[in-house]
Tab-separated table of C-alpha atoms and ligand atoms in Angstrom:
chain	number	residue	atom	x	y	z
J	111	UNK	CA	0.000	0.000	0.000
J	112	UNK	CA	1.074	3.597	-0.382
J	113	UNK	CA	0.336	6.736	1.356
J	114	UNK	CA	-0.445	9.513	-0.502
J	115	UNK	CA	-0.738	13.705	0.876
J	116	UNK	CA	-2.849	12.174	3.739
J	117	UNK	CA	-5.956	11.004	1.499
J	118	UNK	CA	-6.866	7.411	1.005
J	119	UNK	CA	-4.153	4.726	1.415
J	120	UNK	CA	-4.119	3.132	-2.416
J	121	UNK	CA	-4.196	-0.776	-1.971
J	122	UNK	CA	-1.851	-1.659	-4.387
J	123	UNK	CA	-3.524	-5.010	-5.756
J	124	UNK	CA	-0.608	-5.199	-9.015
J	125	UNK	CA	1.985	-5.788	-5.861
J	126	UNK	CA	0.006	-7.975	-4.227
J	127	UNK	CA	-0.608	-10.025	-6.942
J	128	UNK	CA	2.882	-10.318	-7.962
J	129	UNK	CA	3.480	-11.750	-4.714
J	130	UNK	CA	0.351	-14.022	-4.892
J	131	UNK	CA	1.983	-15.481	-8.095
J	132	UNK	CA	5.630	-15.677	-7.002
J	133	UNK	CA	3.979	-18.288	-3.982
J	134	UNK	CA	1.838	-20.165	-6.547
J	135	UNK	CA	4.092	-20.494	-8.608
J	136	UNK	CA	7.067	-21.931	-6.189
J	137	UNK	CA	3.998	-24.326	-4.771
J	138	UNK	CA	2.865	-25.381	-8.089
J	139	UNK	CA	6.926	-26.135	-9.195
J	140	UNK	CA	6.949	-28.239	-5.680
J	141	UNK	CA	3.665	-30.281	-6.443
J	142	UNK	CA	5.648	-31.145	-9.626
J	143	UNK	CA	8.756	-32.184	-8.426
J	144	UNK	CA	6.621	-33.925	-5.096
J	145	UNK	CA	4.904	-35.686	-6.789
J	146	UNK	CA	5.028	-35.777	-10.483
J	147	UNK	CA	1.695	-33.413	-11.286
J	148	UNK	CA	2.171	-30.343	-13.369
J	149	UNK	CA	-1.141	-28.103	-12.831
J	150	UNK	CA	-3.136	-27.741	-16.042
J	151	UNK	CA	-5.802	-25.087	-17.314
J	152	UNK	CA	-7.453	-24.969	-20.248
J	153	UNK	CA	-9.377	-21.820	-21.295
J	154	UNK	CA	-12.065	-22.026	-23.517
J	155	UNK	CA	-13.549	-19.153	-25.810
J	156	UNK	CA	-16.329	-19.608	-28.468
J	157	UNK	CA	-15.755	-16.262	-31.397
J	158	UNK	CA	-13.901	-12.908	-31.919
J	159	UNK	CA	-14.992	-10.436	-28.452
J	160	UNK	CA	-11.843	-8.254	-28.860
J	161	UNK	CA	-11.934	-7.391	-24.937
J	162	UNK	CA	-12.027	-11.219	-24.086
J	163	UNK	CA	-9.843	-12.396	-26.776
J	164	UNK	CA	-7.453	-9.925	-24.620
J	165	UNK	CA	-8.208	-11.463	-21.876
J	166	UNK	CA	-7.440	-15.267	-22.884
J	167	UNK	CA	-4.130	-14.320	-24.169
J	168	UNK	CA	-3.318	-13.199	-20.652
J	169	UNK	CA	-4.905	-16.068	-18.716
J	170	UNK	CA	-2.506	-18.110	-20.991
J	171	UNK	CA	1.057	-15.946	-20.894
J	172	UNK	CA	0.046	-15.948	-16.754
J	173	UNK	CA	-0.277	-19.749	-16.177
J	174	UNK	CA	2.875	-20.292	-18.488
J	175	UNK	CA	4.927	-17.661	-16.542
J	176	UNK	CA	3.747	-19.706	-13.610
J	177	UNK	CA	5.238	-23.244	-14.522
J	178	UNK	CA	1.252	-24.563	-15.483
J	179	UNK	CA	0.423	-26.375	-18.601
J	180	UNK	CA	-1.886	-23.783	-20.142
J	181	UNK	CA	-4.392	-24.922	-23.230
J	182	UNK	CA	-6.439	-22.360	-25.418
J	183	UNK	CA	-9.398	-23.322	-27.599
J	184	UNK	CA	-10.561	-20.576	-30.166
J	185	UNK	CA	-13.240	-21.864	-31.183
J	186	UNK	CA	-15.697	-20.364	-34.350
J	187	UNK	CA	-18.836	-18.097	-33.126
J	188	UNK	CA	-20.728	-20.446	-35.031
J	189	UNK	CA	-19.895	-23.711	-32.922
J	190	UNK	CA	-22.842	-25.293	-31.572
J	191	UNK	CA	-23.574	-26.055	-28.597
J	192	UNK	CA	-23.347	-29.751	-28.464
J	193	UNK	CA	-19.560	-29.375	-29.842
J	194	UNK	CA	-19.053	-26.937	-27.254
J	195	UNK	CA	-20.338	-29.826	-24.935
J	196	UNK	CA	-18.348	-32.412	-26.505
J	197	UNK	CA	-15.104	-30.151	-25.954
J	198	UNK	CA	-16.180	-29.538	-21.795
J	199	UNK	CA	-16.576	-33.633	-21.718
J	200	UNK	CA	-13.370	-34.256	-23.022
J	201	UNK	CA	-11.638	-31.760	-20.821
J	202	UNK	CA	-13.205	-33.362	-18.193
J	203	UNK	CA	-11.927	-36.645	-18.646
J	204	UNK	CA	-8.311	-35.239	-19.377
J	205	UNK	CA	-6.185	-36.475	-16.000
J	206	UNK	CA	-3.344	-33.843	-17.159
J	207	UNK	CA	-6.222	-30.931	-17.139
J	208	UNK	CA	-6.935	-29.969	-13.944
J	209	UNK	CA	-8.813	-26.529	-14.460
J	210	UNK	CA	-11.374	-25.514	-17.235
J	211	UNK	CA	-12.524	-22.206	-17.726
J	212	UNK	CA	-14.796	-20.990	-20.543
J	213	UNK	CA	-14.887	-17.462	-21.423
J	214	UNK	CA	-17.802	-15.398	-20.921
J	215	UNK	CA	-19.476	-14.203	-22.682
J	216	UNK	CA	-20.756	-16.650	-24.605
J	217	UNK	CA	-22.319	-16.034	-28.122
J	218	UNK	CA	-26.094	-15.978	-27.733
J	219	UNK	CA	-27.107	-19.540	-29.746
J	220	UNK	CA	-25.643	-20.826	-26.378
J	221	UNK	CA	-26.965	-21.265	-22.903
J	222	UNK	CA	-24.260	-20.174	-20.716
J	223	UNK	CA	-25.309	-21.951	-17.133
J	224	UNK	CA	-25.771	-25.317	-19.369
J	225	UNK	CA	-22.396	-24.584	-20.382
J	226	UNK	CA	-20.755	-23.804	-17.171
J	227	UNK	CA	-23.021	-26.596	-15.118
J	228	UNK	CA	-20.933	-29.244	-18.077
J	229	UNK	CA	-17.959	-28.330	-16.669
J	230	UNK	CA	-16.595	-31.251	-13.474
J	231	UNK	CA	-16.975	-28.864	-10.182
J	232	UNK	CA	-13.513	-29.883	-9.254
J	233	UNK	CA	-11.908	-28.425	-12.424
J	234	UNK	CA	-14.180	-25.545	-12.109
J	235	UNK	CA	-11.177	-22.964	-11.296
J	236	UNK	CA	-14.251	-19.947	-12.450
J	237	UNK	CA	-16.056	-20.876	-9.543
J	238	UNK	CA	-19.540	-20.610	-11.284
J	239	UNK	CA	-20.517	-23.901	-11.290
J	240	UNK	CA	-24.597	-24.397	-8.784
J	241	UNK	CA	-22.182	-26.615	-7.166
J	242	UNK	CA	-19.469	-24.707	-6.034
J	243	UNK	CA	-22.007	-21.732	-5.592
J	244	UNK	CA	-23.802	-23.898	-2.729
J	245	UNK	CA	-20.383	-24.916	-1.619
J	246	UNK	CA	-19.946	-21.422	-0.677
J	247	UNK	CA	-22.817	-20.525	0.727
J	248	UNK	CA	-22.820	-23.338	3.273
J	249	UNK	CA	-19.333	-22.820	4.115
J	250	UNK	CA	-17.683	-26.253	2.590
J	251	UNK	CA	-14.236	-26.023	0.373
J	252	UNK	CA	-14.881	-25.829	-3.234
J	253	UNK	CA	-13.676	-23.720	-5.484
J	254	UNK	CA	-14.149	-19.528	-4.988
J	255	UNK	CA	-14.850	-16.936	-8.120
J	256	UNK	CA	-11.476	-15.485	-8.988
J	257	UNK	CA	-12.596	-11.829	-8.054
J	258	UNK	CA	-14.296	-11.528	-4.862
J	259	UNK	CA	-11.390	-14.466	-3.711
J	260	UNK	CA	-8.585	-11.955	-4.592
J	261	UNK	CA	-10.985	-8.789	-3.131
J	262	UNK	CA	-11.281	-10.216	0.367
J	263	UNK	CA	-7.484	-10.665	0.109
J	264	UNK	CA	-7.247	-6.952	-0.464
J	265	UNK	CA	-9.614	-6.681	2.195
J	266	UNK	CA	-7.629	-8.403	4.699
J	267	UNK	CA	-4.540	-7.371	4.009
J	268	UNK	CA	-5.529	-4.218	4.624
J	269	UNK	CA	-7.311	-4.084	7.312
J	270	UNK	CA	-6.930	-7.543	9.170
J	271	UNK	CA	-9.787	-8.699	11.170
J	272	UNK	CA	-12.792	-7.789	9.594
J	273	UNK	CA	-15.426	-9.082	11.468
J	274	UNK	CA	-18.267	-6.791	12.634
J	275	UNK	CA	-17.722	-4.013	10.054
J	276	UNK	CA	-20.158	-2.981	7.797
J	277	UNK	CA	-19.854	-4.161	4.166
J	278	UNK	CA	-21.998	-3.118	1.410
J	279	UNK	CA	-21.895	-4.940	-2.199
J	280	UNK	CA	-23.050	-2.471	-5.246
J	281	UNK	CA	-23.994	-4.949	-7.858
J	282	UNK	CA	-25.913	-8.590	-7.028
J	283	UNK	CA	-24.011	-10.704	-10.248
J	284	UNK	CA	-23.259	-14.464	-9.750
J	285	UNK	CA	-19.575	-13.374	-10.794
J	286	UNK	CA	-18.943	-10.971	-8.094
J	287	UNK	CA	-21.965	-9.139	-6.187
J	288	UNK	CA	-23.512	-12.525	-4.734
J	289	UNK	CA	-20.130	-14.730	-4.087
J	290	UNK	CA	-18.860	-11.815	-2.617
J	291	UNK	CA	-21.350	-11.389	-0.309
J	292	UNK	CA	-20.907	-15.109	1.198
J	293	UNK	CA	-17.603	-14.265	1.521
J	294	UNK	CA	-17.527	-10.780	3.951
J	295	UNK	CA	-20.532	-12.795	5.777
J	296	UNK	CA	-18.198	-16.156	6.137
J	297	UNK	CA	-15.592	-13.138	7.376
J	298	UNK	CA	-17.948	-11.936	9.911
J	299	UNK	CA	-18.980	-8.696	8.311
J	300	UNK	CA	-22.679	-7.385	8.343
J	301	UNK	CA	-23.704	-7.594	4.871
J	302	UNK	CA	-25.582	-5.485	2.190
J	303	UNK	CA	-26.323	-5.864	-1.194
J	304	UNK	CA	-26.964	-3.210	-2.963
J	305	UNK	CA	-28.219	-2.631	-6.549
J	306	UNK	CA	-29.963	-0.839	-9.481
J	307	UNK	CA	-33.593	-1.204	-7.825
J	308	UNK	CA	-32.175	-0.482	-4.205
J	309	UNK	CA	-33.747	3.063	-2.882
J	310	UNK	CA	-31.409	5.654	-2.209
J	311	UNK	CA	-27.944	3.968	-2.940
J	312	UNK	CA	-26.038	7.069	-2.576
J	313	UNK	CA	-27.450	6.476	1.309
J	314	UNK	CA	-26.860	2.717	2.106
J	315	UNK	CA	-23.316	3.320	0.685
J	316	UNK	CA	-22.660	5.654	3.238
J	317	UNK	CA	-22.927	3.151	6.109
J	318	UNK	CA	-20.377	1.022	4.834
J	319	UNK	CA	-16.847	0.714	6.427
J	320	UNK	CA	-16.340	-1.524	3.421
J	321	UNK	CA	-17.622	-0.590	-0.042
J	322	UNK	CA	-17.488	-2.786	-3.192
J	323	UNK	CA	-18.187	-1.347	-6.430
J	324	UNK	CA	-19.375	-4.198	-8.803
J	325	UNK	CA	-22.027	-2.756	-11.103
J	326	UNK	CA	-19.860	-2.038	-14.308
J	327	UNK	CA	-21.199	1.566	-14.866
J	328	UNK	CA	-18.117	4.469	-15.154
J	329	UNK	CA	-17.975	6.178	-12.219
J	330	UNK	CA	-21.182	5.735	-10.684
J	331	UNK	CA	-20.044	6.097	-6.840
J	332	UNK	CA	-19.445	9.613	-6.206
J	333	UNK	CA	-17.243	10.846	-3.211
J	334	UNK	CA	-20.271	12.082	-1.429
J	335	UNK	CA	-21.367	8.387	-1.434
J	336	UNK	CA	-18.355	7.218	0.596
J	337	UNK	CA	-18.040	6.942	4.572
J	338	UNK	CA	-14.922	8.932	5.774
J	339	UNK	CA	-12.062	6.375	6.514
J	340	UNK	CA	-14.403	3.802	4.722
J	341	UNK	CA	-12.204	1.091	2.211
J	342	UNK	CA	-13.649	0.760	-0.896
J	343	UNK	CA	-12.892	-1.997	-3.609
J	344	UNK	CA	-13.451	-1.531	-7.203
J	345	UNK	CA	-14.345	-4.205	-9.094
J	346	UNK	CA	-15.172	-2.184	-12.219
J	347	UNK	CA	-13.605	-1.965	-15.537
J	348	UNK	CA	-14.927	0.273	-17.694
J	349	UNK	CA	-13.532	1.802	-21.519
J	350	UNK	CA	-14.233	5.438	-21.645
J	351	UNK	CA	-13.314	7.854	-23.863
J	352	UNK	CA	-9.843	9.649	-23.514
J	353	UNK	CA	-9.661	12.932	-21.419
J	354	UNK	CA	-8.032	14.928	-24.551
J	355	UNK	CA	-10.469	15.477	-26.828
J	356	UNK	CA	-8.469	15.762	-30.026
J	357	UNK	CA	-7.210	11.292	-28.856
J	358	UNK	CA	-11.023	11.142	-27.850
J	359	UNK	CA	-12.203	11.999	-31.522
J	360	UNK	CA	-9.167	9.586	-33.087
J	361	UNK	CA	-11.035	6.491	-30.997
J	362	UNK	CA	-8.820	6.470	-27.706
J	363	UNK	CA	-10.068	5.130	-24.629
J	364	UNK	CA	-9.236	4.791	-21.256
J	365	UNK	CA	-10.145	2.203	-18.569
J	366	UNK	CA	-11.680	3.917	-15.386
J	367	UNK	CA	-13.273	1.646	-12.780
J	368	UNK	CA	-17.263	1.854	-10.747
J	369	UNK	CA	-16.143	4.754	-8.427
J	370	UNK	CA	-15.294	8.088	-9.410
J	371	UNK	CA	-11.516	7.740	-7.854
J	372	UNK	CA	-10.508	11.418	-8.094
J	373	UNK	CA	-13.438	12.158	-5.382
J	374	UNK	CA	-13.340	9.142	-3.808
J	375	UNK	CA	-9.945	9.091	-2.827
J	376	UNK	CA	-10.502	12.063	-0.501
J	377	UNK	CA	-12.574	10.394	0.949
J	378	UNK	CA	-11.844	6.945	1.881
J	379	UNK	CA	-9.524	5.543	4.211
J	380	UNK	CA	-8.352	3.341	1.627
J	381	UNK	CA	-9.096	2.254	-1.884
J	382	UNK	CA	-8.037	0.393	-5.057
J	383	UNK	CA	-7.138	1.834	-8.082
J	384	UNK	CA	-8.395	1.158	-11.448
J	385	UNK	CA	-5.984	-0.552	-13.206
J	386	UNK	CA	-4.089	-2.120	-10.786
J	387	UNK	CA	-6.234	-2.865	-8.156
J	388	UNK	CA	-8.725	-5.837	-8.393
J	389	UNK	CA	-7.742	-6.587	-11.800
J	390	UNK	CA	-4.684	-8.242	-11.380
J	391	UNK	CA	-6.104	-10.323	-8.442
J	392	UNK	CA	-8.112	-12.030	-10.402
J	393	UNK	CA	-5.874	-13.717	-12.445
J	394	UNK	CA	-3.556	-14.871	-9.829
J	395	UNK	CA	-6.490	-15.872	-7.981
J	396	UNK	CA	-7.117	-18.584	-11.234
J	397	UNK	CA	-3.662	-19.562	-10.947
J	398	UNK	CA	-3.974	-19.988	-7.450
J	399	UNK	CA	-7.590	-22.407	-7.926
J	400	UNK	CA	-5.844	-24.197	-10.740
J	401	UNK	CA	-2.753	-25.200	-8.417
J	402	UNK	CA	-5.696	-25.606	-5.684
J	403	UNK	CA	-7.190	-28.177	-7.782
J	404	UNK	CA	-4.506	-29.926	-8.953
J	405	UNK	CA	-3.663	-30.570	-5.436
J	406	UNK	CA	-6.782	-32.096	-4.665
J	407	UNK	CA	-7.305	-34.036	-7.669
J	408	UNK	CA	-3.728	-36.027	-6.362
J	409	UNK	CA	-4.876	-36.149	-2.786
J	410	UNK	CA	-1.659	-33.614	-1.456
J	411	UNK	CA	-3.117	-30.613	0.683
J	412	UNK	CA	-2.234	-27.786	-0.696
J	413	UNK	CA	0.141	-25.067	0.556
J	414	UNK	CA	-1.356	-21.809	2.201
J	415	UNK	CA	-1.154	-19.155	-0.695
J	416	UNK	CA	-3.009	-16.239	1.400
J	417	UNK	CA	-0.058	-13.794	2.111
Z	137	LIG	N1	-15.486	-12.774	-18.624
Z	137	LIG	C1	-15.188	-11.684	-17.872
Z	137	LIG	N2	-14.693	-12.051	-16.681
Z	137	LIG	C2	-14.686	-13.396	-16.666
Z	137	LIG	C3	-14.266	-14.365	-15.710
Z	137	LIG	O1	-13.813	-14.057	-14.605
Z	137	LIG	N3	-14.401	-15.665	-16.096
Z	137	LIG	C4	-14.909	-16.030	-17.301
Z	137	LIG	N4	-15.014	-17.330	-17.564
Z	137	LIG	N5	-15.298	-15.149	-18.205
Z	137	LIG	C5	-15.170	-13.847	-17.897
């Protein structure tokens, strides 16, 4: 974390991450050399979506970096769904594949939760999966969605114990909002969730000592939103036009997160920037649940990876 003029402490999640890595991957190279399994992901993604095609190259660069075998499919927009099927089954009986994660989304000839409820629970490193969903909620191991896991990380990094403290969730997905919220309640924390239909947001997100920002809309939490001293996690990532008009006219973007940072970061206590805050959590956090199950599918407990 680092201090800035006396505002909000910035939770540097690019560090953390880094570090989260460095231990996976030194635990993944000792499952290897322990006992002779090499953790294995394969990502799958069905057509062309230029942000997620991004996204897949980096899943796979990641897991190599780490030591992992690392698999892409590119499959054609037009694959059906029963070869999309076919692929999940086959990935599922692979012994050397030990994670499987299919990119969302998904074109719209296919029914994502048949998709994702294909996919074996234990190689589910997404978390998504009704199973590993009900897992969570009644508190038995499975495996956690990538974001929230690396959030409550944050969280607890940076402010330890967090039991008793207020925490209120903008944004009810089954990707972040509601696995999220199992989470802060399994860590003791009074729990809100928050979303487009809720009345007055502006005032339920001033009682939280911990505010997550998971509705994907630019800037949507103003400073005047925001407890004083409060920490606030933003999950957002959001492509907005550049500030200069003349690079905004030629196409250029930039990526700003849920909460509007420049107020909000007089504000908080602390807060993560967008990029480098969440982001890069959550694909250490995959590494992490691919070398998780790995571990488990050969029986060996796995190392603690939580700094
Ligand atoms: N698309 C955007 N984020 C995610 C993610 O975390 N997992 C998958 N499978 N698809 C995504």
């Amino acid at each position: 974390m680092t201090e800035i003029d006396g505002r909000a402490t910035i939770i540097d999640g690019k560090a953390f991450a880094g570090r989260l890595v460095e231990r996976v991957t030194a635990a993944a190279a000792r499952l290897s050399a322990d006992h002779g399994v090499r953790p294995g992901l394969a990502v799958v993604i069905v057509g062309e979506d230029p942000a997620s095609q991004i996204y897949v190259r980096n899943k796979g660069e990641r897991t190599r970096e780490a030591g992992m075998r690392s698999d892409t499919h590119r499959l054609d927009a037009a694959t059906s769904q029963a070869d999309l099927l076919a692929m999940i089954a086959a990935l599922n009986a692979d012994t050397g594949i030990h994670g499987i994660l299919v990119q969302l989304p998904l074109p719209g000839h296919i029914d994502a939760q048949a998709v994702l409820s294909a996919i074996d629970p234990d190689k589910d490193v997404d978390g998504f999966h009704v199973v590993n969903a009900g897992r969570l909620a009644v508190g038995l191991p499975g495996l956690v969605p990538c974001t929230p896991l690396g959030s409550v990380m944050l969280l607890k990094d940076a402010l330890g114990d967090l039991s008793g403290l207020n925490a209120v969730i903008v944004g009810r997905s089954n990707i972040v909002g509601k696995p999220m919220a199992q989470l802060l309640l399994s860590e003791n924390c009074t729990v809100t969730i928050a979303h487009s239909r809720s009345r007055d947001l502006a005032a339920i997100c001033r009682g939280a000592d911990i505010l997550v920002a998971a509705v994907g809309r630019p800037e949507m939490i103003r400073g005047d939103w925001i407890k004083p001293g409060a920490a606030v996690i933003d999950v957002g990532i959001n492509r907005v036009p550049s500030r200069d008009p003349v690079k905004a006219a030629e196409g250029k973007t930039r990526v700003v997160g849920d909460v509007a940072f420049d107020e909000a970061v007089a504000v908080a206590g602390r807060i993560t920037p967008v990029p480098g805050g969440v982001g890069p959590m959550t694909i250490a956090c995959l590494l992490a649940n691919t070398y998780t199950a790995a571990c488990r599918s050969a029986g060996v407990e796995p190392e603690p990876l939580a700094a």
